[in-house]
mmCIF file of N, CA and C in Angstrom:
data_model
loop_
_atom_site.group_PDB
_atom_site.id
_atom_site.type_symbol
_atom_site.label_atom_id
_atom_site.label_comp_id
_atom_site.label_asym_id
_atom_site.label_seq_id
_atom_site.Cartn_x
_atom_site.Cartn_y
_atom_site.Cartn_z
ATOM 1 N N UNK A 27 0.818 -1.188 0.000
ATOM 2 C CA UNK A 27 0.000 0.000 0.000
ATOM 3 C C UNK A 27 0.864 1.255 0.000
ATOM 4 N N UNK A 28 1.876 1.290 0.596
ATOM 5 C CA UNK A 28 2.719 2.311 0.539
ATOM 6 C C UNK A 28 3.441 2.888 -0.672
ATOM 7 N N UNK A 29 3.588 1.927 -1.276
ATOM 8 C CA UNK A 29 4.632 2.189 -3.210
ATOM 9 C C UNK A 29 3.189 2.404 -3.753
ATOM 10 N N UNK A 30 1.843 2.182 -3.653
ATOM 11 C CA UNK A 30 0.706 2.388 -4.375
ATOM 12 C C UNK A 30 0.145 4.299 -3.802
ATOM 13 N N UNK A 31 0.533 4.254 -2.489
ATOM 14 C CA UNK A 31 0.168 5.773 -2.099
ATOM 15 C C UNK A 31 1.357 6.858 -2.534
ATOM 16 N N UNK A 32 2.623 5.961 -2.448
ATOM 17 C CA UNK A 32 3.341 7.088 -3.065
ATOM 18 C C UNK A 32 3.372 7.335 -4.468
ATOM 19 N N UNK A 33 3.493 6.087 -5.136
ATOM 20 C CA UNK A 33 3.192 6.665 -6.753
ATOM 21 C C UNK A 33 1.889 7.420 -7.048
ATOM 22 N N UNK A 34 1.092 7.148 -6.593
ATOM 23 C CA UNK A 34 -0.529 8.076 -6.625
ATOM 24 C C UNK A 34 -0.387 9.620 -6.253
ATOM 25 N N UNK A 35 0.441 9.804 -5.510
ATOM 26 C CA UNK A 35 0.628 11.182 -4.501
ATOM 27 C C UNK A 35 1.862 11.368 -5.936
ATOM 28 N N UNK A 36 2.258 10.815 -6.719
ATOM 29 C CA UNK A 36 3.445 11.252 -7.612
ATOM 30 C C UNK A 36 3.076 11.384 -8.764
ATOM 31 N N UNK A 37 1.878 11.207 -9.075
ATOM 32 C CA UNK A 37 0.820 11.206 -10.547
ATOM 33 C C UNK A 37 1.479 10.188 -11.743
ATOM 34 N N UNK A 38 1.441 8.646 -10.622
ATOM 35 C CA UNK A 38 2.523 7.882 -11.307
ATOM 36 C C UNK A 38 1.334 7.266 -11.247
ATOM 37 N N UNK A 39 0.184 7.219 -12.392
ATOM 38 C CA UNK A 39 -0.853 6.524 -11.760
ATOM 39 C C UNK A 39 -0.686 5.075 -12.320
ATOM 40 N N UNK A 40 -0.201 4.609 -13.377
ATOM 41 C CA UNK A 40 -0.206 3.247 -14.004
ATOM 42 C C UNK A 40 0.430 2.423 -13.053
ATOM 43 N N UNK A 41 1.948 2.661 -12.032
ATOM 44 C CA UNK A 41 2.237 2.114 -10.894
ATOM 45 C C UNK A 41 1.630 1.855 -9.891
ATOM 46 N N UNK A 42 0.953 3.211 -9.655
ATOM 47 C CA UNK A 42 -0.250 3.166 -8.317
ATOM 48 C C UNK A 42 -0.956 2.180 -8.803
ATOM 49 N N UNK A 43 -1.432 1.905 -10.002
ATOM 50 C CA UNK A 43 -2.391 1.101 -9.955
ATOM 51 C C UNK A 43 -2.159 -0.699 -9.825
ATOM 52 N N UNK A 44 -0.810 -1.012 -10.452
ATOM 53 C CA UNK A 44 -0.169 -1.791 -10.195
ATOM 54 C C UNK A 44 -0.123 -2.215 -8.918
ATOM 55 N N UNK A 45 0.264 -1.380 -8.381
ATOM 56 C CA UNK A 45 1.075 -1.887 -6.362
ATOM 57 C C UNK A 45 -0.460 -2.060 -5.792
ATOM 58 N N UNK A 46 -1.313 -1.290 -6.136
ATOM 59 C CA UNK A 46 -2.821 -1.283 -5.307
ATOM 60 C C UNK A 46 -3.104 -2.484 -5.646
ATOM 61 N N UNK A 47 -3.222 -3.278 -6.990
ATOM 62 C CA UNK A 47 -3.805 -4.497 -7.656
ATOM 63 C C UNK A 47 -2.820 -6.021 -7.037
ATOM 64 N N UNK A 48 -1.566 -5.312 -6.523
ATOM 65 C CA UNK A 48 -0.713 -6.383 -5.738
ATOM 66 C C UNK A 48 -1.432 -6.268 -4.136
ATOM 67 N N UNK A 49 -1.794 -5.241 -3.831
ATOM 68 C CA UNK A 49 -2.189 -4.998 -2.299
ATOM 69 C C UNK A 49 -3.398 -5.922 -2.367
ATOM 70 N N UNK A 50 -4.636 -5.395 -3.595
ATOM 71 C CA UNK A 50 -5.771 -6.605 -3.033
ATOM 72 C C UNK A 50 -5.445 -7.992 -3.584
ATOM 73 N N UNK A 51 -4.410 -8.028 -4.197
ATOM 74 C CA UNK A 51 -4.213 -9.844 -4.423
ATOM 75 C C UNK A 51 -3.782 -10.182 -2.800
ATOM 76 N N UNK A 52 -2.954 -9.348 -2.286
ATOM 77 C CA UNK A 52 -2.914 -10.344 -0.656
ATOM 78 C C UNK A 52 -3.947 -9.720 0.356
ATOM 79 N N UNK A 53 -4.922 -9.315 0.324
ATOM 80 C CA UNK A 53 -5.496 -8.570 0.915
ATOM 81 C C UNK A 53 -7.100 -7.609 0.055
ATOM 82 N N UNK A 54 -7.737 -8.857 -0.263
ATOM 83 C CA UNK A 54 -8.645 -8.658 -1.022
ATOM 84 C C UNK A 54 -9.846 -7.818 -0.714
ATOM 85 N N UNK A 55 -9.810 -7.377 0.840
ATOM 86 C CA UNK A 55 -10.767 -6.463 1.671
ATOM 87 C C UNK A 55 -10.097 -5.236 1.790
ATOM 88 N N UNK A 56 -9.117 -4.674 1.164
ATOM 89 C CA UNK A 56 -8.259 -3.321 1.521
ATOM 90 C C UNK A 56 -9.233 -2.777 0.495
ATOM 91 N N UNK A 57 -10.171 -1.685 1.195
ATOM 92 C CA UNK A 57 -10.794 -0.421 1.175
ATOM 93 C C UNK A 57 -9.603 0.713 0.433
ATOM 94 N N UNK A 58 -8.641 0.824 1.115
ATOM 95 C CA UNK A 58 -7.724 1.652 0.639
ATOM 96 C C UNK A 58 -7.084 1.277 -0.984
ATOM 97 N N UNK A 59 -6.860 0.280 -0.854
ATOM 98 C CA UNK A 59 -6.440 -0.251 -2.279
ATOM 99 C C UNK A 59 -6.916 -0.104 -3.344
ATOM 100 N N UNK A 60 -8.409 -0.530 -2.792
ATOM 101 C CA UNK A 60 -9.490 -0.383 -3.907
ATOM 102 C C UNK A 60 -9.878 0.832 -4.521
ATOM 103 N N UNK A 61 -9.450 1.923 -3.504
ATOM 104 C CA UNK A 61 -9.770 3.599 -3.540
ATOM 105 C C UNK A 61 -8.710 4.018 -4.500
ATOM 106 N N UNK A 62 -7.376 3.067 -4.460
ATOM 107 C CA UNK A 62 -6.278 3.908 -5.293
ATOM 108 C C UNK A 62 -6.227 3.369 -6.457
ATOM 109 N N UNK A 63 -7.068 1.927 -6.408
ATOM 110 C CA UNK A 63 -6.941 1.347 -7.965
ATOM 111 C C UNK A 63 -8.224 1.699 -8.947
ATOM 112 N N UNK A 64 -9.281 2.477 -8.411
ATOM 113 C CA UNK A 64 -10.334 2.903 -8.715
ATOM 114 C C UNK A 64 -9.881 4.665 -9.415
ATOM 115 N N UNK A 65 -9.192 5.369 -8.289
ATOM 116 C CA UNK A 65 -9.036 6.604 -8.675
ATOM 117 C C UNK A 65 -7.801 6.703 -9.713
ATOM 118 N N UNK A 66 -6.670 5.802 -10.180
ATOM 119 C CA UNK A 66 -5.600 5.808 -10.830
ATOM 120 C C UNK A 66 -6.142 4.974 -11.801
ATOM 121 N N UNK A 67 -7.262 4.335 -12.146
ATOM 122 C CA UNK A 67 -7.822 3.684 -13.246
ATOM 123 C C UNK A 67 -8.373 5.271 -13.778
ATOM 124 N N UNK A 68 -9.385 6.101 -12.993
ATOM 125 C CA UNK A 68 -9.961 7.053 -13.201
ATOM 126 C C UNK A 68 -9.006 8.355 -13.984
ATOM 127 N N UNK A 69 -7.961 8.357 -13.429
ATOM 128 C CA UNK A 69 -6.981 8.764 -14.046
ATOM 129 C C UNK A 69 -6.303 8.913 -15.329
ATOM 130 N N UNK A 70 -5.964 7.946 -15.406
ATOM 131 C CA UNK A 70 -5.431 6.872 -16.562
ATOM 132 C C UNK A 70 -6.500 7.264 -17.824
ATOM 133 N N UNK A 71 -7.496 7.085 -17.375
ATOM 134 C CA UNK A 71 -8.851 6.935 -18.612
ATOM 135 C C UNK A 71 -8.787 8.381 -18.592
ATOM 136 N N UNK A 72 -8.793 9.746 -17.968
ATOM 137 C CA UNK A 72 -8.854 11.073 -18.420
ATOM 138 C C UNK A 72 -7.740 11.006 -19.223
ATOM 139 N N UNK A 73 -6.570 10.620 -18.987
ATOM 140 C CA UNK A 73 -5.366 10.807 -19.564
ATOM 141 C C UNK A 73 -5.607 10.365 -21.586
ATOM 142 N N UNK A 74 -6.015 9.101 -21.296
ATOM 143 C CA UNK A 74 -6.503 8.735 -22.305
ATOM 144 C C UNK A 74 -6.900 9.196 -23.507
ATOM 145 N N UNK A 75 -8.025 10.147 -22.817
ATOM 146 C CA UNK A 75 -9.031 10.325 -23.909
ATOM 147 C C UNK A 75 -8.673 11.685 -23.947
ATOM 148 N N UNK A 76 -7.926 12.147 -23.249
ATOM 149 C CA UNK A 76 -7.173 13.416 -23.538
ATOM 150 C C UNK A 76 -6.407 13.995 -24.315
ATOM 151 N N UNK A 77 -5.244 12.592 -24.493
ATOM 152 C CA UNK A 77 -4.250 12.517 -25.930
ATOM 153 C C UNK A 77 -5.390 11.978 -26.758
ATOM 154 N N UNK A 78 -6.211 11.045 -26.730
ATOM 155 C CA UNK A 78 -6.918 10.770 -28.208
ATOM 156 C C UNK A 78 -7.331 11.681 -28.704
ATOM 157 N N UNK A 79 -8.351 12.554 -27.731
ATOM 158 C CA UNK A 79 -8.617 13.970 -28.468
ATOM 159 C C UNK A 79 -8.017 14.604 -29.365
ATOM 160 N N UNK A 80 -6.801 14.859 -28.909
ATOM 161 C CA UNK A 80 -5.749 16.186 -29.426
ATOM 162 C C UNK A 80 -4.930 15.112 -30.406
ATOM 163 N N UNK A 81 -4.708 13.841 -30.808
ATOM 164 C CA UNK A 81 -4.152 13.457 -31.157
ATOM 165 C C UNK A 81 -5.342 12.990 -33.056
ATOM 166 N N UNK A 82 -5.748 12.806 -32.221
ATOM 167 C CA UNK A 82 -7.087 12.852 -33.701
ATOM 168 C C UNK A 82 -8.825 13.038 -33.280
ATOM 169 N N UNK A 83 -9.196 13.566 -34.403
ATOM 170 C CA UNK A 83 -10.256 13.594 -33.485
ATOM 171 C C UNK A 83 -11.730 12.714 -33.086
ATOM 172 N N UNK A 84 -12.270 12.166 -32.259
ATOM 173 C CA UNK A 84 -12.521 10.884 -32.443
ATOM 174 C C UNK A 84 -14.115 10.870 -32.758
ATOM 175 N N UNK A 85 -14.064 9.499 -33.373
ATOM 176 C CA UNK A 85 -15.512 9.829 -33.978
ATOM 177 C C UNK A 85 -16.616 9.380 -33.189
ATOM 178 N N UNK A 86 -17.796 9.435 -33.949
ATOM 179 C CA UNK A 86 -18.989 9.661 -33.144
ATOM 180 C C UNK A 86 -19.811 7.784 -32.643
ATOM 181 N N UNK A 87 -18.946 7.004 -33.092
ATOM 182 C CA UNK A 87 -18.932 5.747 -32.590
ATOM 183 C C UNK A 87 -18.055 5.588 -30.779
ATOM 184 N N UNK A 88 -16.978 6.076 -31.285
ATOM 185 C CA UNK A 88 -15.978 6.425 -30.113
ATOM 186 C C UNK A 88 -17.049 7.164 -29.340
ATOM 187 N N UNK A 89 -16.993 8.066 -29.698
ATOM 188 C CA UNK A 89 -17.560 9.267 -28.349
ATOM 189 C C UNK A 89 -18.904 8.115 -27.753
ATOM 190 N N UNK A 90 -19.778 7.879 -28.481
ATOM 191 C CA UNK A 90 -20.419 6.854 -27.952
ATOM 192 C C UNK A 90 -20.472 5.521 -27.003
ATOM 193 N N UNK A 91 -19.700 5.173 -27.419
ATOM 194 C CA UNK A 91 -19.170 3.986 -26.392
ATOM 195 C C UNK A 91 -18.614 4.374 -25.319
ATOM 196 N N UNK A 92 -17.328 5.471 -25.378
ATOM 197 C CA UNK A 92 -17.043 6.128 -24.236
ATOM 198 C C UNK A 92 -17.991 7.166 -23.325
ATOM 199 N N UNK A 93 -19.020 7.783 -23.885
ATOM 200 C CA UNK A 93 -19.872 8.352 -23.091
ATOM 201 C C UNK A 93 -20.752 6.949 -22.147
ATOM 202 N N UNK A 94 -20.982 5.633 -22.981
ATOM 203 C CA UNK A 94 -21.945 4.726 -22.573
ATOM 204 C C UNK A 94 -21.141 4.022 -21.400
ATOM 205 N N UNK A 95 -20.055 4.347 -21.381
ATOM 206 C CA UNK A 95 -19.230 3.346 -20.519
ATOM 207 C C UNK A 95 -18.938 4.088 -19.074
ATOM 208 N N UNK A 96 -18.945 5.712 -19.178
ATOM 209 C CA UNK A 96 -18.977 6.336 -18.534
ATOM 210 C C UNK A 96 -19.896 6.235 -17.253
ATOM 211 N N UNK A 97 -21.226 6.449 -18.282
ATOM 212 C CA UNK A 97 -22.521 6.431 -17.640
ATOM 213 C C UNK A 97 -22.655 4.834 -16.846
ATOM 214 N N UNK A 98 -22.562 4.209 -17.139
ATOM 215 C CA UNK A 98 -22.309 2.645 -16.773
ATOM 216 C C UNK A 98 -21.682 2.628 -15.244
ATOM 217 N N UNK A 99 -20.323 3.523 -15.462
ATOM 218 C CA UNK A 99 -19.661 3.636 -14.571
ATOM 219 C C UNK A 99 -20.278 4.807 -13.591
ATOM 220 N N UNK A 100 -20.868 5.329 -13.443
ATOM 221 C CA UNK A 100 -21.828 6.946 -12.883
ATOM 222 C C UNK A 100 -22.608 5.855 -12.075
ATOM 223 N N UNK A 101 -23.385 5.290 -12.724
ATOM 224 C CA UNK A 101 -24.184 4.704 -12.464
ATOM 225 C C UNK A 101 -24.585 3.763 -11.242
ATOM 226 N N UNK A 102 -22.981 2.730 -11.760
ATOM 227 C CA UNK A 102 -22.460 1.948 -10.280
ATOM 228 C C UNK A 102 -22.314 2.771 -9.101
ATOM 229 N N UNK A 103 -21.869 3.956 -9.577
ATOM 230 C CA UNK A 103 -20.951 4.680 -8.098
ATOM 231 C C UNK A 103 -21.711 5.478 -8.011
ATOM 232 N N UNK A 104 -23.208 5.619 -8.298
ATOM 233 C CA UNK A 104 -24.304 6.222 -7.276
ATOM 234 C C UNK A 104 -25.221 5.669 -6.675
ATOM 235 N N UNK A 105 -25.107 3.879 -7.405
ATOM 236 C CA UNK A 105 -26.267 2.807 -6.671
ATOM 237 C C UNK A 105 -25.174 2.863 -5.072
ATOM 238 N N UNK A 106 -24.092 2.702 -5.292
ATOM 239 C CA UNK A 106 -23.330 2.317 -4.520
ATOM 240 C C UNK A 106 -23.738 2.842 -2.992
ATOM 241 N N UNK A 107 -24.276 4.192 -2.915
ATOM 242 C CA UNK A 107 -24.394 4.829 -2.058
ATOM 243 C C UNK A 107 -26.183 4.624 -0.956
#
């Protein structure tokens, strides 16, 4: 958990997400883990679609699926509550 909080706190998120995904393989109830492999996935995917943007611009199939996957994901993490 510690190499997963410091790479996270270092905007090293593909590591963070790594060390967090080693934390719940031994420790499959770490709350914390799950928080850093959730928010450095979350990450990762802005990053993403950030260079795709600027890198070409994406079409209206893309934007689709990624808006649907979004919402998918919205979705979970407001039943959640």
């Amino acid at each position: 958990m510690a190499i997963a909080k410091t790479n996270y706190d270092s905007k090293k998120y593909a590591r963070a997400l790594r060390a967090a995904n080693n934390a719940i393989a031994i420790d499959n109830q770490s709350l914390e883990a799950r928080d850093i492999a959730m928010l450095s996935t979350i990450k990762i995917t802005e990053s993403n679609i950030s260079a795709y943007h600027n890198d070409t611009l994406m079409s209206s199939d893309d934007k689709d699926r990624v808006k649907d996957r979004l919402t998918n994901i919205t979705t979970l993490v407001q039943a959640s509550n």
